[in-house]
PDB file of C-alpha atoms in Angstrom:
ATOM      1  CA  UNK A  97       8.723 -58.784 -25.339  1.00  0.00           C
ATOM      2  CA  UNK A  98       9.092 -55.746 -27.540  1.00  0.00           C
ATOM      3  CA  UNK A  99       6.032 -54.316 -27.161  1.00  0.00           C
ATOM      4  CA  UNK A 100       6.866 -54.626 -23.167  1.00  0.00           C
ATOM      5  CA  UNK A 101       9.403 -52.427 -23.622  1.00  0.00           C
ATOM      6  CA  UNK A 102       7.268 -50.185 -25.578  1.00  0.00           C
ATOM      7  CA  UNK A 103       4.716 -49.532 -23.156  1.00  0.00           C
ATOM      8  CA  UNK A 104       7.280 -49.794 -20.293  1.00  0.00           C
ATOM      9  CA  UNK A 105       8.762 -46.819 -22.019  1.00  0.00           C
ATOM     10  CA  UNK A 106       5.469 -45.281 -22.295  1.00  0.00           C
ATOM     11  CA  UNK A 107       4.547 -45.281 -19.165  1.00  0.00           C
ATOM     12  CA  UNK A 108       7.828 -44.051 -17.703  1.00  0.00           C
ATOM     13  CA  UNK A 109       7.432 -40.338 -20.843  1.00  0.00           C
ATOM     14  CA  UNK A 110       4.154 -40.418 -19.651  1.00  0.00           C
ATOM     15  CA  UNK A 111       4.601 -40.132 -15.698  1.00  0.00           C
ATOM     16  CA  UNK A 112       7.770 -37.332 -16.611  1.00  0.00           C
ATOM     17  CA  UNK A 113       5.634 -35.504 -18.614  1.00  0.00           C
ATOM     18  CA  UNK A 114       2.595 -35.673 -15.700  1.00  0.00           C
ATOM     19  CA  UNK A 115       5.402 -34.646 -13.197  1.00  0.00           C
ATOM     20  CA  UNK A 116       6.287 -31.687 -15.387  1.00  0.00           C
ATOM     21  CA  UNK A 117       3.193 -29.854 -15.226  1.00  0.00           C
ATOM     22  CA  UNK A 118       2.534 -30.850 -11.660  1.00  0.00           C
ATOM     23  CA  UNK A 119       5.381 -29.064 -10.906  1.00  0.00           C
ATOM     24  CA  UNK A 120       4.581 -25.976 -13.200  1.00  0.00           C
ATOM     25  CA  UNK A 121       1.067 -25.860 -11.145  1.00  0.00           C
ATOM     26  CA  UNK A 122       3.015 -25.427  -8.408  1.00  0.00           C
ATOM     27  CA  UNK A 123       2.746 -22.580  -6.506  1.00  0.00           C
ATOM     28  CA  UNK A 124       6.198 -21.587  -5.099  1.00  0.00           C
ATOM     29  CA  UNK A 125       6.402 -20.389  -1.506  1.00  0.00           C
ATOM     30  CA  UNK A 126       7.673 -16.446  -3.024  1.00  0.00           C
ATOM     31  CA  UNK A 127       4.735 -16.480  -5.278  1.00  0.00           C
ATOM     32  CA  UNK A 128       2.443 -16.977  -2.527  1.00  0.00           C
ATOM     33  CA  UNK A 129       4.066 -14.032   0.241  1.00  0.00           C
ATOM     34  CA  UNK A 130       3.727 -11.843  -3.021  1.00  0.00           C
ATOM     35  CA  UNK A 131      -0.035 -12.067  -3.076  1.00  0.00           C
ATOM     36  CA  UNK A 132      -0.589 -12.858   0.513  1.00  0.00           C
ATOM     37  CA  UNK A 133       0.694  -9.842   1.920  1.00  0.00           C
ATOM     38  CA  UNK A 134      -0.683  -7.464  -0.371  1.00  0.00           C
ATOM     39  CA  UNK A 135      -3.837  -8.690  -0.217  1.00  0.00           C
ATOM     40  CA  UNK A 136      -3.529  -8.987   3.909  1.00  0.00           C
ATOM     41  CA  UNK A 137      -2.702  -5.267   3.693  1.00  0.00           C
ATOM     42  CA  UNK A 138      -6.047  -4.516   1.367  1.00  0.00           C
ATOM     43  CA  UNK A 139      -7.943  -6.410   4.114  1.00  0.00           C
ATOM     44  CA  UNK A 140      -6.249  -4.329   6.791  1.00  0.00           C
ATOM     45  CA  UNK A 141      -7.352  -1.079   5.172  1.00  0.00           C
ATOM     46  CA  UNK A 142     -10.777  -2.006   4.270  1.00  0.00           C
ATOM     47  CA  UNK A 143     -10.831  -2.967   8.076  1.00  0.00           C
ATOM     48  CA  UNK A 144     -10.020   1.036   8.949  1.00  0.00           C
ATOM     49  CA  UNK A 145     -13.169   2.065   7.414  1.00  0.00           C
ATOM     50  CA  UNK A 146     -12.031   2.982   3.538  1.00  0.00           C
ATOM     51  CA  UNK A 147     -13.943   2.020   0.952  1.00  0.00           C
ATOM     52  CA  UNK A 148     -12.769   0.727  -2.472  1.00  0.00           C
ATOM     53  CA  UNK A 149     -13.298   3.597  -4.152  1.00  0.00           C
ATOM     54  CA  UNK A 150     -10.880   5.121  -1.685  1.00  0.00           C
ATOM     55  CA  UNK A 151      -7.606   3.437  -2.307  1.00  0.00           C
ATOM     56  CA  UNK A 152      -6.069   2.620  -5.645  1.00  0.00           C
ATOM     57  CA  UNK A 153      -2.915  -0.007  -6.382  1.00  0.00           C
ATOM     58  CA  UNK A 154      -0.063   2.041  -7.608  1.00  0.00           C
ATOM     59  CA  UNK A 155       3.259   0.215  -8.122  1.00  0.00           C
ATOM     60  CA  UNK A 156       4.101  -1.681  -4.552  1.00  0.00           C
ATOM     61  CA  UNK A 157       1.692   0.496  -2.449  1.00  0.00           C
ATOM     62  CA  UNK A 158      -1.798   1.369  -1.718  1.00  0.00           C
ATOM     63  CA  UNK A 159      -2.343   5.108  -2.081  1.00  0.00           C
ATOM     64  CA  UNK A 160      -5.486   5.751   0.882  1.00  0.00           C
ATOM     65  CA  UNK A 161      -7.869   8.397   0.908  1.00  0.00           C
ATOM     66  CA  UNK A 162      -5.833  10.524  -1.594  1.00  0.00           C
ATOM     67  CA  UNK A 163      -2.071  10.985  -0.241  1.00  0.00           C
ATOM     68  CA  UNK A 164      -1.577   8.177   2.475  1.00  0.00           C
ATOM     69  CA  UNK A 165       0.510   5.625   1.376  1.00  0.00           C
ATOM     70  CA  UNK A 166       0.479   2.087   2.386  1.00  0.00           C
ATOM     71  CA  UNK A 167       3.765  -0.436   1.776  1.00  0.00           C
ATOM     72  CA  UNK A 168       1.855  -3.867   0.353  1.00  0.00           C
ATOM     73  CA  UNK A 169       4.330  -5.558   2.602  1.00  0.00           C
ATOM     74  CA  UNK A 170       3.967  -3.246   5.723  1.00  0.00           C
ATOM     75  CA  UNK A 171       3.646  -5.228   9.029  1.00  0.00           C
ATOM     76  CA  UNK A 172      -0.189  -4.501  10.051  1.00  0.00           C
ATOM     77  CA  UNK A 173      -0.792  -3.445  13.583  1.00  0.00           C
ATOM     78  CA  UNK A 174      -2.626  -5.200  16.062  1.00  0.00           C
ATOM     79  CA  UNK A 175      -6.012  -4.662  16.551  1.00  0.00           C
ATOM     80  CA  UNK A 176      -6.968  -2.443  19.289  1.00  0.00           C
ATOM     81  CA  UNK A 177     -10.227  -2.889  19.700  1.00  0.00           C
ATOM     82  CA  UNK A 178     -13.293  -0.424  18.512  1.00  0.00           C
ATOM     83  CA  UNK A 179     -12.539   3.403  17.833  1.00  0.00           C
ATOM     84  CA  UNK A 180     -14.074   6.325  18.147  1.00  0.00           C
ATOM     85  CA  UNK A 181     -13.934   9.438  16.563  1.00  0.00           C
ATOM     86  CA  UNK A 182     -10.791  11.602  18.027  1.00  0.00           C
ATOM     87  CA  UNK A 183      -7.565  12.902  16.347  1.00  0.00           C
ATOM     88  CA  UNK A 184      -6.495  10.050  14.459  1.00  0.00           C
ATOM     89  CA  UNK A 185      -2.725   8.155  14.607  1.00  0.00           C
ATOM     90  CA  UNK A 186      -1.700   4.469  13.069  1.00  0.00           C
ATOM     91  CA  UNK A 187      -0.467   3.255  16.143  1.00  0.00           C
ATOM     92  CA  UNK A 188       3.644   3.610  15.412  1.00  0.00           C
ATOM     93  CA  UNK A 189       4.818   6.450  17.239  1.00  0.00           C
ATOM     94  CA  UNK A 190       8.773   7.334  16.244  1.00  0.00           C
ATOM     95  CA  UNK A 191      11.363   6.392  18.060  1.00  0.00           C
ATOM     96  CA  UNK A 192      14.096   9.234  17.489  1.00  0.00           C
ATOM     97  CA  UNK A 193      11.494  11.863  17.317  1.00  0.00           C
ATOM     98  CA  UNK A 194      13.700  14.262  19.325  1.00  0.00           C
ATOM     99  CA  UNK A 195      15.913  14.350  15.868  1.00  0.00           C
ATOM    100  CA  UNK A 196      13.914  13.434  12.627  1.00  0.00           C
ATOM    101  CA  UNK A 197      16.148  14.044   9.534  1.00  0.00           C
ATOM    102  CA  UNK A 198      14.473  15.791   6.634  1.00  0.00           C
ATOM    103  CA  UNK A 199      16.525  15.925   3.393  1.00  0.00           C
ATOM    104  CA  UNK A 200      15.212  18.490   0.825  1.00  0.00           C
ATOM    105  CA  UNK A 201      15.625  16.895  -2.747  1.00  0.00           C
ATOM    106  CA  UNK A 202      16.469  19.280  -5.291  1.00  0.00           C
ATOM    107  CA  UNK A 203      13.058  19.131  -7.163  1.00  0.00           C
ATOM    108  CA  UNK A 204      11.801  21.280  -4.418  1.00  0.00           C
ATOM    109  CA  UNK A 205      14.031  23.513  -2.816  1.00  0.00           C
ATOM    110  CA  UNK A 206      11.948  25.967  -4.331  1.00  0.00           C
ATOM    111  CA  UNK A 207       9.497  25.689  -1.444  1.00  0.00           C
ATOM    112  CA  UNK A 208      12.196  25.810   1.057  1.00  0.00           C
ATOM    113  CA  UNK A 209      10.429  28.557   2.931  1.00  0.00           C
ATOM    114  CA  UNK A 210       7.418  26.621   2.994  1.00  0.00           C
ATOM    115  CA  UNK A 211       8.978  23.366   4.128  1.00  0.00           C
ATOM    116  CA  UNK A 212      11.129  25.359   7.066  1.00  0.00           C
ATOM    117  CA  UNK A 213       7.534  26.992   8.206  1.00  0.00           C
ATOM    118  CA  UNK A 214       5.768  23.537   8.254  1.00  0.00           C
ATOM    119  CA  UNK A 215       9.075  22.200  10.094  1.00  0.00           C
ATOM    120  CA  UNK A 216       8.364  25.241  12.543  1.00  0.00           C
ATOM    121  CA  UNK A 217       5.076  24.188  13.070  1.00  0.00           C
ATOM    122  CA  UNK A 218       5.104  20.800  14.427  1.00  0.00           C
ATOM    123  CA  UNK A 219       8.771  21.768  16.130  1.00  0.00           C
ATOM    124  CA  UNK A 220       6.543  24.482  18.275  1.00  0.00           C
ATOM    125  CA  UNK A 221       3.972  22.387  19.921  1.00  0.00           C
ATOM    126  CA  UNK A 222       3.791  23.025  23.064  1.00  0.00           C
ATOM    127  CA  UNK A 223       5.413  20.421  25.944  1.00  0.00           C
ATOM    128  CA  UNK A 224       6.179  18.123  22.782  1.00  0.00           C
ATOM    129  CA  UNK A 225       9.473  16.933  22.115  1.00  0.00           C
ATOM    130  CA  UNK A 226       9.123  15.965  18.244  1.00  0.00           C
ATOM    131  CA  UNK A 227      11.464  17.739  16.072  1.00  0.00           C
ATOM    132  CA  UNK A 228      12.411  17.797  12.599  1.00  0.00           C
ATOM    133  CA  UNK A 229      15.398  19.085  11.029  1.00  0.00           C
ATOM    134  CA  UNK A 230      16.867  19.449   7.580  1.00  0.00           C
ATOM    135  CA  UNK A 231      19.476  17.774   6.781  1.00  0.00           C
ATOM    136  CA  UNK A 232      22.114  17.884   3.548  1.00  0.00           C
ATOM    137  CA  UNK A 233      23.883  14.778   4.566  1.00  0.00           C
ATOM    138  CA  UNK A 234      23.444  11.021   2.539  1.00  0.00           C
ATOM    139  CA  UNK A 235      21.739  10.251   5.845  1.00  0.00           C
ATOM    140  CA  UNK A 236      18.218  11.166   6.365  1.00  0.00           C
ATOM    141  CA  UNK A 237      14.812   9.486   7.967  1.00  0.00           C
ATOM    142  CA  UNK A 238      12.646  11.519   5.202  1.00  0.00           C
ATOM    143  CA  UNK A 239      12.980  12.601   1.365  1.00  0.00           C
ATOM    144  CA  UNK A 240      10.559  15.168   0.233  1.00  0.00           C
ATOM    145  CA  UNK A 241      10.504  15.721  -3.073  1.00  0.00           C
ATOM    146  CA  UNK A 242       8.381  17.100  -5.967  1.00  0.00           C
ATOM    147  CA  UNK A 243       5.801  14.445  -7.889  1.00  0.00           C
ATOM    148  CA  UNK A 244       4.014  16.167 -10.237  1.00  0.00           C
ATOM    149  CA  UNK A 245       2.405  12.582 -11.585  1.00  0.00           C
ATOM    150  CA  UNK A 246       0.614  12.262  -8.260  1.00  0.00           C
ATOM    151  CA  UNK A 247      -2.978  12.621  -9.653  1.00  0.00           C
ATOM    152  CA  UNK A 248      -4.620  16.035 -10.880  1.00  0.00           C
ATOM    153  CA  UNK A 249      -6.241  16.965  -7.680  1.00  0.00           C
ATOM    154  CA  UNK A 250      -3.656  15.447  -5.187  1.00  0.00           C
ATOM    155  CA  UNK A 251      -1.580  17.973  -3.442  1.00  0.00           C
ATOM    156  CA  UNK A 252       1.181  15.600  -1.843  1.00  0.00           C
ATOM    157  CA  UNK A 253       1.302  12.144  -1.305  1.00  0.00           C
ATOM    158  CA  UNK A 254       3.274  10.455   2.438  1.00  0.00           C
ATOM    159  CA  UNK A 255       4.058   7.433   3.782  1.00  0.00           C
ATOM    160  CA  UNK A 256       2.644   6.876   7.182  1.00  0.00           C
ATOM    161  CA  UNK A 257       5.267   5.873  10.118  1.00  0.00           C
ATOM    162  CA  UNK A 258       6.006   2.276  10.291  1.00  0.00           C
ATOM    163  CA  UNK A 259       5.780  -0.523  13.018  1.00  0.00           C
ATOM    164  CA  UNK A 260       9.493  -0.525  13.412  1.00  0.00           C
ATOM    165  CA  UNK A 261       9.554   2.839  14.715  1.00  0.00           C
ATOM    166  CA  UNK A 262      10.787   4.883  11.867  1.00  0.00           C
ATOM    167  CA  UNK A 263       9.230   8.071  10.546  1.00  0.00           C
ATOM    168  CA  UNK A 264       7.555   7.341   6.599  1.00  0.00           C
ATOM    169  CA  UNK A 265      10.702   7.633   4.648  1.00  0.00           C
ATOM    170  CA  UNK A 266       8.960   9.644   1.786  1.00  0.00           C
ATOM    171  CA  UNK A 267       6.862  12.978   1.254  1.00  0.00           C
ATOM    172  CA  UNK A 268       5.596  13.706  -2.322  1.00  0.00           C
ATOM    173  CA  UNK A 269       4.564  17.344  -3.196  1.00  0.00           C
ATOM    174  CA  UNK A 270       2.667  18.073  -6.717  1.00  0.00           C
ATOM    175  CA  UNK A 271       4.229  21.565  -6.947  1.00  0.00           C
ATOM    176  CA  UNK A 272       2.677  22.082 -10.181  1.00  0.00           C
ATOM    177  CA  UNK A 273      -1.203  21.756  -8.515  1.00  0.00           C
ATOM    178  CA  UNK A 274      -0.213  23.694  -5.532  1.00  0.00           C
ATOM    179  CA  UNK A 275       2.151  26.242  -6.823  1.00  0.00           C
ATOM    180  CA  UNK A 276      -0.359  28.764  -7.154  1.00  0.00           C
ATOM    181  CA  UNK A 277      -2.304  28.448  -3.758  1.00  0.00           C
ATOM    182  CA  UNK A 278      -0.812  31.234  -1.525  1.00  0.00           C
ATOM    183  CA  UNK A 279       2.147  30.845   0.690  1.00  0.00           C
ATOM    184  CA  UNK A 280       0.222  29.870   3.791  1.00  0.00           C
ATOM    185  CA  UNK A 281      -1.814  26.564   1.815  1.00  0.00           C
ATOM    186  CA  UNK A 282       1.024  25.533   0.200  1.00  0.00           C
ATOM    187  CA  UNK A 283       3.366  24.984   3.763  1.00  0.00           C
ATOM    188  CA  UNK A 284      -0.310  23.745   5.006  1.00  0.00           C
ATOM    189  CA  UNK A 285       0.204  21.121   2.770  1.00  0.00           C
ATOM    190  CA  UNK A 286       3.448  19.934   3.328  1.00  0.00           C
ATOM    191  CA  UNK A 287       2.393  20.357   6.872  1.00  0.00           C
ATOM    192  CA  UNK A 288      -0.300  17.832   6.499  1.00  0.00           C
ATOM    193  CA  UNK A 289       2.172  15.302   4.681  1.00  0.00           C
ATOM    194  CA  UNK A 290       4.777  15.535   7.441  1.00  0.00           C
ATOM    195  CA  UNK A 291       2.009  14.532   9.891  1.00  0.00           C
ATOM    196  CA  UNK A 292       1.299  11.617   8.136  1.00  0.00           C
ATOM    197  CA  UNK A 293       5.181  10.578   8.496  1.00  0.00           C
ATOM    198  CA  UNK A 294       5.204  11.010  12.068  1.00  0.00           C
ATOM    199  CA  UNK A 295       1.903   8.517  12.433  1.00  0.00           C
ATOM    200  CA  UNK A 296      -1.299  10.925  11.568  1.00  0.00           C
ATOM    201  CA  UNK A 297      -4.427  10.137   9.870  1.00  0.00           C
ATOM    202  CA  UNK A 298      -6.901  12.060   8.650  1.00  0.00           C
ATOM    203  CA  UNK A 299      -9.008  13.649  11.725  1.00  0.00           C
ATOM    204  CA  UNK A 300     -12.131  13.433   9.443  1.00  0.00           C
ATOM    205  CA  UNK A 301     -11.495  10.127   8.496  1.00  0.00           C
ATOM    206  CA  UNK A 302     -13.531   8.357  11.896  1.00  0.00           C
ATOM    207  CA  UNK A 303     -12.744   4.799  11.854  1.00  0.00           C
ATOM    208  CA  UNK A 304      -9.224   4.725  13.060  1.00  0.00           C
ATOM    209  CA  UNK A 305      -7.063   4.443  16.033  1.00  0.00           C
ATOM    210  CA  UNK A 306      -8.060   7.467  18.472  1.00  0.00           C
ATOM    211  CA  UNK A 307      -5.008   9.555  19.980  1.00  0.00           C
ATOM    212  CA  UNK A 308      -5.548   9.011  23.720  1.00  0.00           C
ATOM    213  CA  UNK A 309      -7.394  12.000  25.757  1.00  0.00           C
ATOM    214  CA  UNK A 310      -8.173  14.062  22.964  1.00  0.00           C
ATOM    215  CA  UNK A 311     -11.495  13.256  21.861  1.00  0.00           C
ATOM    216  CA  UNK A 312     -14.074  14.924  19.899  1.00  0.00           C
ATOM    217  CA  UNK A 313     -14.174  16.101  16.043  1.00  0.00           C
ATOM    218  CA  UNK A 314     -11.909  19.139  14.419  1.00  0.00           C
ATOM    219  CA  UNK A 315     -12.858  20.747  12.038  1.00  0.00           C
ATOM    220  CA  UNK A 316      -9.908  23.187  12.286  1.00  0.00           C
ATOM    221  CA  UNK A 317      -7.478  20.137  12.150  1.00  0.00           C
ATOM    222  CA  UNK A 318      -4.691  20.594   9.919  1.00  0.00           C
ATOM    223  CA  UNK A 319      -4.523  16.600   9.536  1.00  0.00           C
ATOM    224  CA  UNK A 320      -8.461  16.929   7.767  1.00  0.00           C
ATOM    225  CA  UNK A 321      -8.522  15.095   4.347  1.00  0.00           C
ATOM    226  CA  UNK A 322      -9.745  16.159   1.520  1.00  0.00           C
ATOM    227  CA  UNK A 323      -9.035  20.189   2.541  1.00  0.00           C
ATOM    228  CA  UNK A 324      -6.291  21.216   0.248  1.00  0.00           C
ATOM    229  CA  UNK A 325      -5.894  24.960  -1.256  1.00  0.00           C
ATOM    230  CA  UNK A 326      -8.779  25.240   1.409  1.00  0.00           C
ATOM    231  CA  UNK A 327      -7.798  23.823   4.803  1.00  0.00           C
ATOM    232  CA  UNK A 328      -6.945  24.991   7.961  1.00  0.00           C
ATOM    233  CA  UNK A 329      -3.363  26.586   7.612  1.00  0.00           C
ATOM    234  CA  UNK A 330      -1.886  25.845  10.632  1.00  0.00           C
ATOM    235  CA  UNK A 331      -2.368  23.067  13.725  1.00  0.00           C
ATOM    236  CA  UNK A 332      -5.504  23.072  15.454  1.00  0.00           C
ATOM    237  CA  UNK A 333      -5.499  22.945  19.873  1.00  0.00           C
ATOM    238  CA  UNK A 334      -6.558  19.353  19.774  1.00  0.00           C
ATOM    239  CA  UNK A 335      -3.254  18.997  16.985  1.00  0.00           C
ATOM    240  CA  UNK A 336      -0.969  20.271  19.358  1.00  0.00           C
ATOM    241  CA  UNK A 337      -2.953  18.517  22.207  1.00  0.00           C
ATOM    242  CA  UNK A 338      -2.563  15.190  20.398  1.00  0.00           C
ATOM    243  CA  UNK A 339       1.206  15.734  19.219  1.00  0.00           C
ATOM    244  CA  UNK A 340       2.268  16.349  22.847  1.00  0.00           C
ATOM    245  CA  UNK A 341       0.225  13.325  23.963  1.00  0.00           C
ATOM    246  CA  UNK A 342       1.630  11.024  21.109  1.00  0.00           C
ATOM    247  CA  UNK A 343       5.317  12.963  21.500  1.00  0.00           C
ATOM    248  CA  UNK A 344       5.450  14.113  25.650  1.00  0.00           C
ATOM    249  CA  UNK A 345       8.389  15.290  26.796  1.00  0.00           C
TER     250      UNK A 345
END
């Protein structure tokens, strides 16, 4: 009878101790959204055309193609079928475009000119009604700030508009790489970044969702990767052309 117990009781440490790990195996439901996303999102950009080479994991984004950044948990658009090469968008236009808050952080308000003449740029387009404007308040749709940590040969850094309508919340300028490029590059590039908040690609970058109607490549486009200290300075016609057809009024 006592060894009954015995193995009775060995049985029962044995199945608690079996449960156990199970249960450490386990792969809780958090776990898995925290991989499955992110890696839905790598799929999703490797989809657009960009090669691994092209986008690097930094914290809880993809940075794309040198300055476009990518949420890991961004919703990803619908697919819209094949696309051709034309000014370039990610298919979330924003909703209060007619007021789009910028807030100047004070890292950078040394290149206040420079962000007031990109401002002035995209606010000009003809029979568009986008339009940014700085803000001082707490409240703001966009923070651009200096990031000198950005990479060596990365002028500024954005985060593309998202599906919920809202503008990309954050522009990063590397001041110190850029500082010495005349006045005209340097608003180029914070040009650039803006269009990237307000849903812009790369025009050069050919497998992406075409702007409606404005077809054909630029290679005056201010939204060209890869350009800066060297691009175009300020937008192209098919820009503009593309801005008022994304933005009407």
């Amino acid at each position: 009878m006592k060894n009954l117990f015995k193995n009775a009781a060995l049985i029962a440490l044995l199945s608690i101790f079996i449960i156990s790990c199970s249960k450490k195996n386990e792969i809780l439901p958090e776990q898995q959204t925290e991989t499955a996303q992110p890696n839905k999102v790598l799929a999703y950009i490797k989809k657009l055309g960009f090669s691994e080479a092209q986008i690097v994991e930094k914290g809880d984004n993809y940075i794309v193609d040198g300055d476009m950044v990518f949420s890991k948990y961004m919703d990803i658009p619908a697919d819209k079928g094949n696309q051709i090469t034309e000014q370039y968008y990610n298919g979330y236009v924003v909703t209060n475009s007619r007021s789009i808050r910028v807030k100047i952080d004070p890292s950078i308000t040394s290149m206040t000119s420079e962000i007031n003449g990109a401002i002035n740029q995209w606010n000009t387009v003809p029979n568009s009604r986008l339009r940014f404007v700085i803000t001082t308040g707490t409240v703001y749709d966009i923070l651009i700030k200096v990031d000198n940590s950005i990479g060596s040969s990365t002028c500024g850094q954005a985060y593309l508009s998202t599906s919920n309508g809202l503008a990309g919340n954050t522009v990063w300028i590397n001041q110190a790489l850029i500082q010495n490029n005349s006045f005209a590059q340097r608003q180029r590039t914070i040009a650039h970044e803006f269009g990237h908040t307000i849903s812009f690609r790369h025009t050069n970058q050919s497998t992406t969702i075409n702007v409606p109607g404005v077809g054909g490549t630029d290679a005056q486009s201010l939204m060209n990767g890869g350009q800066c200290g060297s691009g175009a300075t300020v937008l192209s016609s098919k820009d503009k052309l593309a801005t008022a057809a994304l933005y009407p009024l």
